[in-house]
């Protein structure tokens, strides 16, 4: 059998790599991805302090443990003082950025979040990443003007039919790709990503997802395995039905496939920032994060959310770091990075692609 090309990949080669399971061949992929990572984004691993601001969500995404259709846990919204204290902690730890993430909480209004963004900028001075779901242009512009630098919104799958089945409309139809494009126009650095092994996800659609990261010139790409959340539609009948519809073409939600996606994303988007995600660390607690960093990733997002809120922000069960303090997460992650002979990035860690264009 001829070897799968590793340079100038086209969509067929991406698909062939996704389906490859020969260890020697895969080593070729891992080495190439690590080499391109080293050459294009260097040895630094960037740390982003994650603050899980609210677990209240109005949306009914079929996979998510904090969606409106998931079994309700206690609802919380961090107040401004708590958010500022967490951001301060991120700064003390030397993280260059905070990521303010939440469900689509109706109590997170445009002006409320704009005020927090301004305060963090003024008093702490970190780069600010928002990850607050599908939002109106008015809110997005307000936050950008207040000083927000980046926005993360995963499109989850490029298969339109599957996307619609797992993202029920709220008001108007859900369209994350359109929002990503509009946010780019507003000057945000934009991040997206997908889940790997969603029920109904086929190998072809996964190859297309990776292709789109390049097509849209994404600055940050976060991917992780789908992990079934009890009580959600994908853990029940809908999940069964979608899996059956994909048949033999169903992508598994395992660490090997997630690592292939990270490596291929690095090859197609050489200067993009790619995190070794929490979902990867959850599915493989001992090796997930380090394997990600050795196969293309250059970012980790340590959690700085107060411990009392962490177990209420269970987008999926057994989320890595749920019972740790911010301090423990930091030490664990930093020692993993240093043990790989990598260095910890200093400063905001803006994507090289974004810097070249602005
Ligand atoms: N398994 C894995 N990832 C999940 N996310 C939400 N629910 C799950 C799940 N059950 C991911 C989605 C979302 C991000 C914040 O968390 O990709 O965009």
CSV table of C-alpha atoms and ligand atoms in Angstrom, one decimal:
chain,number,residue,atom,x,y,z
A,1,UNK,CA,0.0,0.0,0.0
A,2,UNK,CA,1.4,3.5,-0.9
A,3,UNK,CA,1.9,5.7,2.1
A,4,UNK,CA,-0.7,8.5,2.8
A,5,UNK,CA,0.8,11.9,1.8
A,6,UNK,CA,1.9,14.0,4.8
A,7,UNK,CA,2.6,17.2,2.9
A,8,UNK,CA,0.0,19.5,1.3
A,9,UNK,CA,-2.9,17.4,2.5
A,10,UNK,CA,-6.1,17.3,0.6
A,11,UNK,CA,-9.4,16.3,2.0
A,12,UNK,CA,-9.0,12.6,0.9
A,13,UNK,CA,-5.7,12.4,2.7
A,14,UNK,CA,-7.2,13.9,5.8
A,15,UNK,CA,-9.9,11.2,5.7
A,16,UNK,CA,-7.3,8.5,5.0
A,17,UNK,CA,-5.3,9.6,8.1
A,18,UNK,CA,-8.4,9.6,10.3
A,19,UNK,CA,-9.0,6.0,9.2
A,20,UNK,CA,-5.3,4.9,9.7
A,21,UNK,CA,-4.6,2.6,12.6
A,22,UNK,CA,-1.2,1.2,11.9
A,23,UNK,CA,1.2,2.3,14.7
A,24,UNK,CA,4.2,2.9,12.5
A,25,UNK,CA,2.2,5.0,10.1
A,26,UNK,CA,0.6,7.0,13.0
A,27,UNK,CA,4.1,7.7,14.4
A,28,UNK,CA,4.8,9.4,11.1
A,29,UNK,CA,1.8,11.6,11.7
A,30,UNK,CA,2.7,12.4,15.3
A,31,UNK,CA,6.2,13.3,14.4
A,32,UNK,CA,5.2,15.5,11.6
A,33,UNK,CA,2.6,17.3,13.7
A,34,UNK,CA,5.1,17.9,16.5
A,35,UNK,CA,7.7,19.1,14.1
A,36,UNK,CA,5.3,21.6,12.4
A,37,UNK,CA,4.2,22.8,15.9
A,38,UNK,CA,7.8,23.4,16.9
A,39,UNK,CA,8.6,25.2,13.7
A,40,UNK,CA,5.5,27.3,13.4
A,41,UNK,CA,4.5,28.2,17.0
A,42,UNK,CA,7.7,27.2,18.9
A,43,UNK,CA,8.3,25.6,22.3
A,44,UNK,CA,6.0,27.8,24.4
A,45,UNK,CA,2.8,26.4,25.9
A,46,UNK,CA,0.3,29.2,26.5
A,47,UNK,CA,-1.8,29.1,29.7
A,48,UNK,CA,-5.3,30.5,29.7
A,49,UNK,CA,-7.1,30.9,33.0
A,50,UNK,CA,-10.7,29.5,32.6
A,51,UNK,CA,-13.4,31.1,34.7
A,52,UNK,CA,-16.8,29.3,34.6
A,53,UNK,CA,-19.0,32.3,35.3
A,54,UNK,CA,-22.5,30.7,35.2
A,55,UNK,CA,-24.0,27.2,34.7
A,56,UNK,CA,-27.4,28.6,33.8
A,57,UNK,CA,-28.3,28.0,30.1
A,58,UNK,CA,-31.4,28.8,28.1
A,59,UNK,CA,-30.4,26.6,25.2
A,60,UNK,CA,-31.2,22.9,24.8
A,61,UNK,CA,-28.1,21.5,23.2
A,62,UNK,CA,-28.6,17.7,23.2
A,63,UNK,CA,-25.1,16.8,24.4
A,64,UNK,CA,-24.5,19.3,27.2
A,65,UNK,CA,-24.7,18.6,30.9
A,66,UNK,CA,-25.6,22.3,31.7
A,67,UNK,CA,-28.2,22.8,28.9
A,68,UNK,CA,-31.8,23.6,29.7
A,69,UNK,CA,-32.9,20.0,29.0
A,70,UNK,CA,-30.2,18.4,31.2
A,71,UNK,CA,-31.2,17.4,34.8
A,72,UNK,CA,-30.9,20.7,36.8
A,73,UNK,CA,-28.2,21.1,39.3
A,74,UNK,CA,-28.0,24.2,41.5
A,75,UNK,CA,-27.8,27.3,39.4
A,76,UNK,CA,-25.1,29.8,40.0
A,77,UNK,CA,-23.8,33.1,38.5
A,78,UNK,CA,-20.6,34.4,39.9
A,79,UNK,CA,-20.7,38.0,41.0
A,80,UNK,CA,-18.4,40.7,39.9
A,81,UNK,CA,-16.2,40.5,43.0
A,82,UNK,CA,-15.7,36.7,42.6
A,83,UNK,CA,-14.9,37.1,38.9
A,84,UNK,CA,-12.4,39.8,39.6
A,85,UNK,CA,-10.8,37.7,42.3
A,86,UNK,CA,-10.4,34.8,39.9
A,87,UNK,CA,-9.0,37.0,37.2
A,88,UNK,CA,-6.5,38.4,39.7
A,89,UNK,CA,-5.5,34.9,40.6
A,90,UNK,CA,-4.9,34.1,36.9
A,91,UNK,CA,-2.7,37.2,36.7
A,92,UNK,CA,-0.7,36.2,39.8
A,93,UNK,CA,-0.2,32.7,38.3
A,94,UNK,CA,1.4,34.4,35.2
A,95,UNK,CA,-1.4,33.5,32.8
A,96,UNK,CA,-1.7,36.0,30.0
A,97,UNK,CA,-5.4,35.6,29.4
A,98,UNK,CA,-8.7,34.9,31.2
A,99,UNK,CA,-11.5,33.0,29.4
A,100,UNK,CA,-14.9,34.0,30.7
A,101,UNK,CA,-17.1,31.0,29.9
A,102,UNK,CA,-20.8,30.4,30.7
A,103,UNK,CA,-24.0,28.9,29.4
A,104,UNK,CA,-26.4,31.3,27.7
A,105,UNK,CA,-27.6,32.8,31.0
A,106,UNK,CA,-30.3,35.5,30.5
A,107,UNK,CA,-28.8,37.3,33.6
A,108,UNK,CA,-25.6,37.9,31.7
A,109,UNK,CA,-26.7,41.0,29.9
A,110,UNK,CA,-24.7,43.1,27.5
A,111,UNK,CA,-24.0,46.0,29.9
A,112,UNK,CA,-23.3,43.6,32.9
A,113,UNK,CA,-20.6,41.8,31.0
A,114,UNK,CA,-19.2,45.0,29.4
A,115,UNK,CA,-18.7,46.4,32.9
A,116,UNK,CA,-16.7,43.3,33.9
A,117,UNK,CA,-14.6,43.3,30.8
A,118,UNK,CA,-13.8,47.0,31.4
A,119,UNK,CA,-12.8,46.3,35.0
A,120,UNK,CA,-10.5,43.4,34.1
A,121,UNK,CA,-8.9,45.5,31.4
A,122,UNK,CA,-8.4,48.5,33.7
A,123,UNK,CA,-7.4,46.8,36.9
A,124,UNK,CA,-5.7,43.6,35.8
A,125,UNK,CA,-4.8,44.3,32.1
A,126,UNK,CA,-5.1,40.7,30.9
A,127,UNK,CA,-6.2,39.7,27.4
A,128,UNK,CA,-9.9,38.7,27.6
A,129,UNK,CA,-11.5,35.8,25.9
A,130,UNK,CA,-15.3,35.4,26.0
A,131,UNK,CA,-17.1,32.1,25.5
A,132,UNK,CA,-20.7,32.9,26.2
A,133,UNK,CA,-22.5,31.1,23.4
A,134,UNK,CA,-24.8,32.5,20.7
A,135,UNK,CA,-25.2,36.2,21.3
A,136,UNK,CA,-26.7,39.2,19.5
A,137,UNK,CA,-24.4,41.5,17.4
A,138,UNK,CA,-25.3,44.3,19.7
A,139,UNK,CA,-23.9,42.4,22.7
A,140,UNK,CA,-20.8,41.2,20.8
A,141,UNK,CA,-20.0,44.7,19.7
A,142,UNK,CA,-20.6,46.1,23.1
A,143,UNK,CA,-18.1,43.6,24.6
A,144,UNK,CA,-15.6,44.2,21.9
A,145,UNK,CA,-15.7,47.9,22.5
A,146,UNK,CA,-15.4,47.3,26.2
A,147,UNK,CA,-12.0,45.6,25.5
A,148,UNK,CA,-12.8,41.9,24.8
A,149,UNK,CA,-10.1,40.5,22.5
A,150,UNK,CA,-11.2,37.0,21.6
A,151,UNK,CA,-14.3,34.8,21.4
A,152,UNK,CA,-14.6,31.0,21.5
A,153,UNK,CA,-17.6,29.4,19.9
A,154,UNK,CA,-17.3,25.8,18.7
A,155,UNK,CA,-19.4,24.9,15.7
A,156,UNK,CA,-19.3,21.3,17.0
A,157,UNK,CA,-20.0,19.6,13.7
A,158,UNK,CA,-20.0,20.7,10.0
A,159,UNK,CA,-22.8,18.2,9.2
A,160,UNK,CA,-25.7,20.6,8.9
A,161,UNK,CA,-28.4,18.0,9.4
A,162,UNK,CA,-26.7,16.7,12.6
A,163,UNK,CA,-26.0,20.2,13.8
A,164,UNK,CA,-29.8,21.0,13.6
A,165,UNK,CA,-30.7,17.8,15.3
A,166,UNK,CA,-28.6,18.6,18.4
A,167,UNK,CA,-29.1,22.4,18.5
A,168,UNK,CA,-32.8,23.2,18.8
A,169,UNK,CA,-33.6,26.7,17.8
A,170,UNK,CA,-34.0,29.4,20.4
A,171,UNK,CA,-35.8,32.4,19.0
A,172,UNK,CA,-34.2,32.2,15.5
A,173,UNK,CA,-32.3,29.3,14.1
A,174,UNK,CA,-29.0,28.4,15.6
A,175,UNK,CA,-26.1,29.4,13.3
A,176,UNK,CA,-22.7,29.5,14.9
A,177,UNK,CA,-20.6,29.7,11.7
A,178,UNK,CA,-22.4,32.9,10.8
A,179,UNK,CA,-21.7,34.3,14.2
A,180,UNK,CA,-18.0,33.4,13.9
A,181,UNK,CA,-17.8,35.3,10.6
A,182,UNK,CA,-19.5,38.3,12.1
A,183,UNK,CA,-17.2,38.3,15.1
A,184,UNK,CA,-14.2,38.3,12.8
A,185,UNK,CA,-15.6,41.4,11.1
A,186,UNK,CA,-15.8,43.0,14.6
A,187,UNK,CA,-12.1,42.4,15.1
A,188,UNK,CA,-12.3,39.5,17.5
A,189,UNK,CA,-9.6,36.9,17.4
A,190,UNK,CA,-11.8,33.8,16.9
A,191,UNK,CA,-11.7,30.3,18.2
A,192,UNK,CA,-13.9,27.4,17.3
A,193,UNK,CA,-13.8,23.6,17.6
A,194,UNK,CA,-15.8,20.4,17.5
A,195,UNK,CA,-16.6,17.3,19.6
A,196,UNK,CA,-15.2,14.0,18.3
A,197,UNK,CA,-17.5,11.0,18.4
A,198,UNK,CA,-20.8,12.8,18.5
A,199,UNK,CA,-23.6,10.2,17.8
A,200,UNK,CA,-24.3,10.5,14.1
A,201,UNK,CA,-20.9,11.9,13.3
A,202,UNK,CA,-19.3,10.2,10.3
A,203,UNK,CA,-15.6,10.0,9.3
A,204,UNK,CA,-16.4,12.1,6.2
A,205,UNK,CA,-18.0,14.8,8.2
A,206,UNK,CA,-15.0,14.8,10.6
A,207,UNK,CA,-12.6,15.3,7.7
A,208,UNK,CA,-14.8,18.2,6.6
A,209,UNK,CA,-14.7,19.7,10.1
A,210,UNK,CA,-10.9,19.8,10.0
A,211,UNK,CA,-11.0,21.2,6.5
A,212,UNK,CA,-13.2,24.1,7.6
A,213,UNK,CA,-10.8,25.1,10.3
A,214,UNK,CA,-8.4,26.0,7.5
A,215,UNK,CA,-11.0,27.4,5.2
A,216,UNK,CA,-12.3,29.9,7.8
A,217,UNK,CA,-8.7,30.8,8.9
A,218,UNK,CA,-9.5,30.1,12.5
A,219,UNK,CA,-7.1,31.6,15.2
A,220,UNK,CA,-7.8,28.9,17.9
A,221,UNK,CA,-9.1,25.4,17.5
A,222,UNK,CA,-10.3,23.4,20.5
A,223,UNK,CA,-11.3,19.8,20.0
A,224,UNK,CA,-12.1,17.0,22.4
A,225,UNK,CA,-14.0,13.7,22.6
A,226,UNK,CA,-17.7,13.7,23.2
A,227,UNK,CA,-18.5,12.4,26.6
A,228,UNK,CA,-22.1,11.2,27.3
A,229,UNK,CA,-23.9,13.4,29.9
A,230,UNK,CA,-26.5,11.5,31.9
A,231,UNK,CA,-30.1,12.6,31.3
A,232,UNK,CA,-29.4,14.5,28.1
A,233,UNK,CA,-31.1,13.6,24.8
A,234,UNK,CA,-27.8,12.2,23.3
A,235,UNK,CA,-27.5,9.8,26.3
A,236,UNK,CA,-31.0,8.5,25.4
A,237,UNK,CA,-33.2,7.7,22.4
A,238,UNK,CA,-31.8,10.5,20.2
A,239,UNK,CA,-28.2,9.3,20.7
A,240,UNK,CA,-29.3,5.7,19.8
A,241,UNK,CA,-31.1,6.9,16.7
A,242,UNK,CA,-28.2,9.1,15.5
A,243,UNK,CA,-25.7,6.3,16.0
A,244,UNK,CA,-27.8,3.9,14.1
A,245,UNK,CA,-28.0,6.4,11.2
A,246,UNK,CA,-24.2,6.6,10.9
A,247,UNK,CA,-23.9,2.8,11.1
A,248,UNK,CA,-20.3,1.6,10.4
A,249,UNK,CA,-19.3,5.2,9.6
A,250,UNK,CA,-19.8,6.3,13.2
A,251,UNK,CA,-16.7,8.0,14.6
A,252,UNK,CA,-15.7,6.7,18.1
A,253,UNK,CA,-15.3,9.1,21.0
A,254,UNK,CA,-11.8,8.0,22.0
A,255,UNK,CA,-8.5,9.6,22.7
A,256,UNK,CA,-6.8,8.2,19.6
A,257,UNK,CA,-9.3,9.8,17.3
A,258,UNK,CA,-9.0,13.1,19.2
A,259,UNK,CA,-5.2,13.0,18.9
A,260,UNK,CA,-5.5,12.4,15.1
A,261,UNK,CA,-7.7,15.4,14.8
A,262,UNK,CA,-5.3,17.6,16.8
A,263,UNK,CA,-2.3,16.4,14.7
A,264,UNK,CA,-4.2,17.0,11.4
A,265,UNK,CA,-5.4,20.4,12.5
A,266,UNK,CA,-1.8,21.4,13.2
A,267,UNK,CA,-0.8,20.2,9.7
A,268,UNK,CA,-3.6,22.1,8.0
A,269,UNK,CA,-3.5,25.2,10.2
A,270,UNK,CA,0.2,25.4,11.2
A,271,UNK,CA,0.2,28.7,13.1
A,272,UNK,CA,-3.1,28.2,14.9
A,273,UNK,CA,-3.3,28.0,18.7
A,274,UNK,CA,-4.5,24.5,19.7
A,275,UNK,CA,-5.3,23.5,23.3
A,276,UNK,CA,-4.8,20.1,24.8
A,277,UNK,CA,-8.4,20.2,26.2
A,278,UNK,CA,-10.0,19.2,29.5
A,279,UNK,CA,-12.1,16.6,27.7
A,280,UNK,CA,-8.9,14.9,26.5
A,281,UNK,CA,-7.5,15.0,30.0
A,282,UNK,CA,-10.8,13.5,31.2
A,283,UNK,CA,-10.9,10.6,28.8
A,284,UNK,CA,-7.3,9.8,29.6
A,285,UNK,CA,-6.4,11.2,33.0
A,286,UNK,CA,-2.7,10.0,32.9
A,287,UNK,CA,-1.7,10.8,29.3
A,288,UNK,CA,-4.4,12.9,27.6
A,289,UNK,CA,-2.9,16.3,28.1
A,290,UNK,CA,0.7,15.4,27.5
A,291,UNK,CA,-0.1,13.4,24.4
A,292,UNK,CA,-2.1,16.3,23.0
A,293,UNK,CA,0.9,18.6,23.6
A,294,UNK,CA,3.2,16.1,21.8
A,295,UNK,CA,1.0,15.8,18.8
A,296,UNK,CA,0.3,19.4,17.8
A,297,UNK,CA,-1.2,21.3,20.8
A,298,UNK,CA,0.4,24.4,22.3
A,299,UNK,CA,-2.2,25.7,24.8
A,300,UNK,CA,-3.7,24.5,28.1
A,301,UNK,CA,-6.6,26.1,29.9
A,302,UNK,CA,-6.1,25.7,33.6
A,303,UNK,CA,-9.3,26.2,35.6
A,304,UNK,CA,-9.3,29.2,38.0
A,305,UNK,CA,-13.0,28.9,38.9
A,306,UNK,CA,-13.6,28.8,42.7
A,307,UNK,CA,-13.7,25.1,43.7
A,308,UNK,CA,-17.3,25.5,45.2
A,309,UNK,CA,-18.6,26.1,41.6
A,310,UNK,CA,-16.7,23.6,39.7
A,311,UNK,CA,-18.8,20.5,40.4
A,312,UNK,CA,-21.9,22.5,39.3
A,313,UNK,CA,-20.3,23.2,35.8
A,314,UNK,CA,-20.5,19.6,34.6
A,315,UNK,CA,-20.8,19.9,30.8
A,316,UNK,CA,-19.9,16.2,30.9
A,317,UNK,CA,-19.4,13.8,33.8
A,318,UNK,CA,-16.1,13.3,35.6
A,319,UNK,CA,-14.6,16.5,34.1
A,320,UNK,CA,-10.9,16.6,34.9
A,321,UNK,CA,-10.0,19.0,37.7
A,322,UNK,CA,-13.5,19.2,39.2
A,323,UNK,CA,-12.3,18.6,42.8
A,324,UNK,CA,-9.1,20.6,42.6
A,325,UNK,CA,-8.2,24.1,43.7
A,326,UNK,CA,-6.9,26.6,41.1
A,327,UNK,CA,-3.5,26.2,42.8
A,328,UNK,CA,-3.4,22.4,42.4
A,329,UNK,CA,-4.5,22.6,38.7
A,330,UNK,CA,-1.7,25.1,38.1
A,331,UNK,CA,1.0,23.0,39.6
A,332,UNK,CA,-0.1,19.8,37.9
A,333,UNK,CA,-0.3,21.5,34.5
A,334,UNK,CA,2.9,23.4,34.8
A,335,UNK,CA,4.9,20.3,35.8
A,336,UNK,CA,3.4,18.3,32.9
A,337,UNK,CA,4.5,21.0,30.5
A,338,UNK,CA,8.0,21.3,31.9
A,339,UNK,CA,8.4,17.5,32.0
A,340,UNK,CA,8.0,17.5,28.2
A,341,UNK,CA,10.9,20.0,27.9
A,342,UNK,CA,8.5,22.8,26.9
A,343,UNK,CA,8.5,26.3,28.2
A,344,UNK,CA,5.6,28.3,29.6
A,345,UNK,CA,4.5,31.3,27.3
A,346,UNK,CA,4.8,34.7,28.9
A,347,UNK,CA,2.4,37.4,27.8
A,348,UNK,CA,-1.0,37.3,26.1
A,349,UNK,CA,-0.2,34.6,23.5
A,350,UNK,CA,-2.1,36.2,20.7
A,351,UNK,CA,-2.4,33.9,17.6
A,352,UNK,CA,0.4,34.5,15.1
A,353,UNK,CA,-2.2,34.4,12.3
A,354,UNK,CA,-4.1,37.2,13.9
A,355,UNK,CA,-1.0,39.2,14.5
A,356,UNK,CA,0.0,39.0,10.9
A,357,UNK,CA,-3.4,40.3,9.8
A,358,UNK,CA,-3.7,43.2,12.2
B,1,LIG,N1,-18.9,16.1,25.9
B,1,LIG,C1,-17.8,16.7,25.5
B,1,LIG,N2,-17.7,18.1,25.3
B,1,LIG,C2,-18.8,18.8,25.6
B,1,LIG,N3,-19.1,20.1,25.5
B,1,LIG,C3,-20.4,20.3,25.9
B,1,LIG,N4,-20.9,19.1,26.3
B,1,LIG,C4,-20.0,18.2,26.1
B,1,LIG,C5,-20.0,16.7,26.2
B,1,LIG,N5,-21.1,16.1,26.7
B,1,LIG,C6,-18.2,21.0,24.9
B,1,LIG,C7,-18.8,21.7,23.7
B,1,LIG,C8,-18.9,23.1,24.0
B,1,LIG,C9,-17.8,23.2,25.0
B,1,LIG,C10,-17.8,24.4,25.9
B,1,LIG,O1,-17.9,22.1,25.8
B,1,LIG,O2,-18.0,21.5,22.5
B,1,LIG,O3,-18.7,24.0,22.9
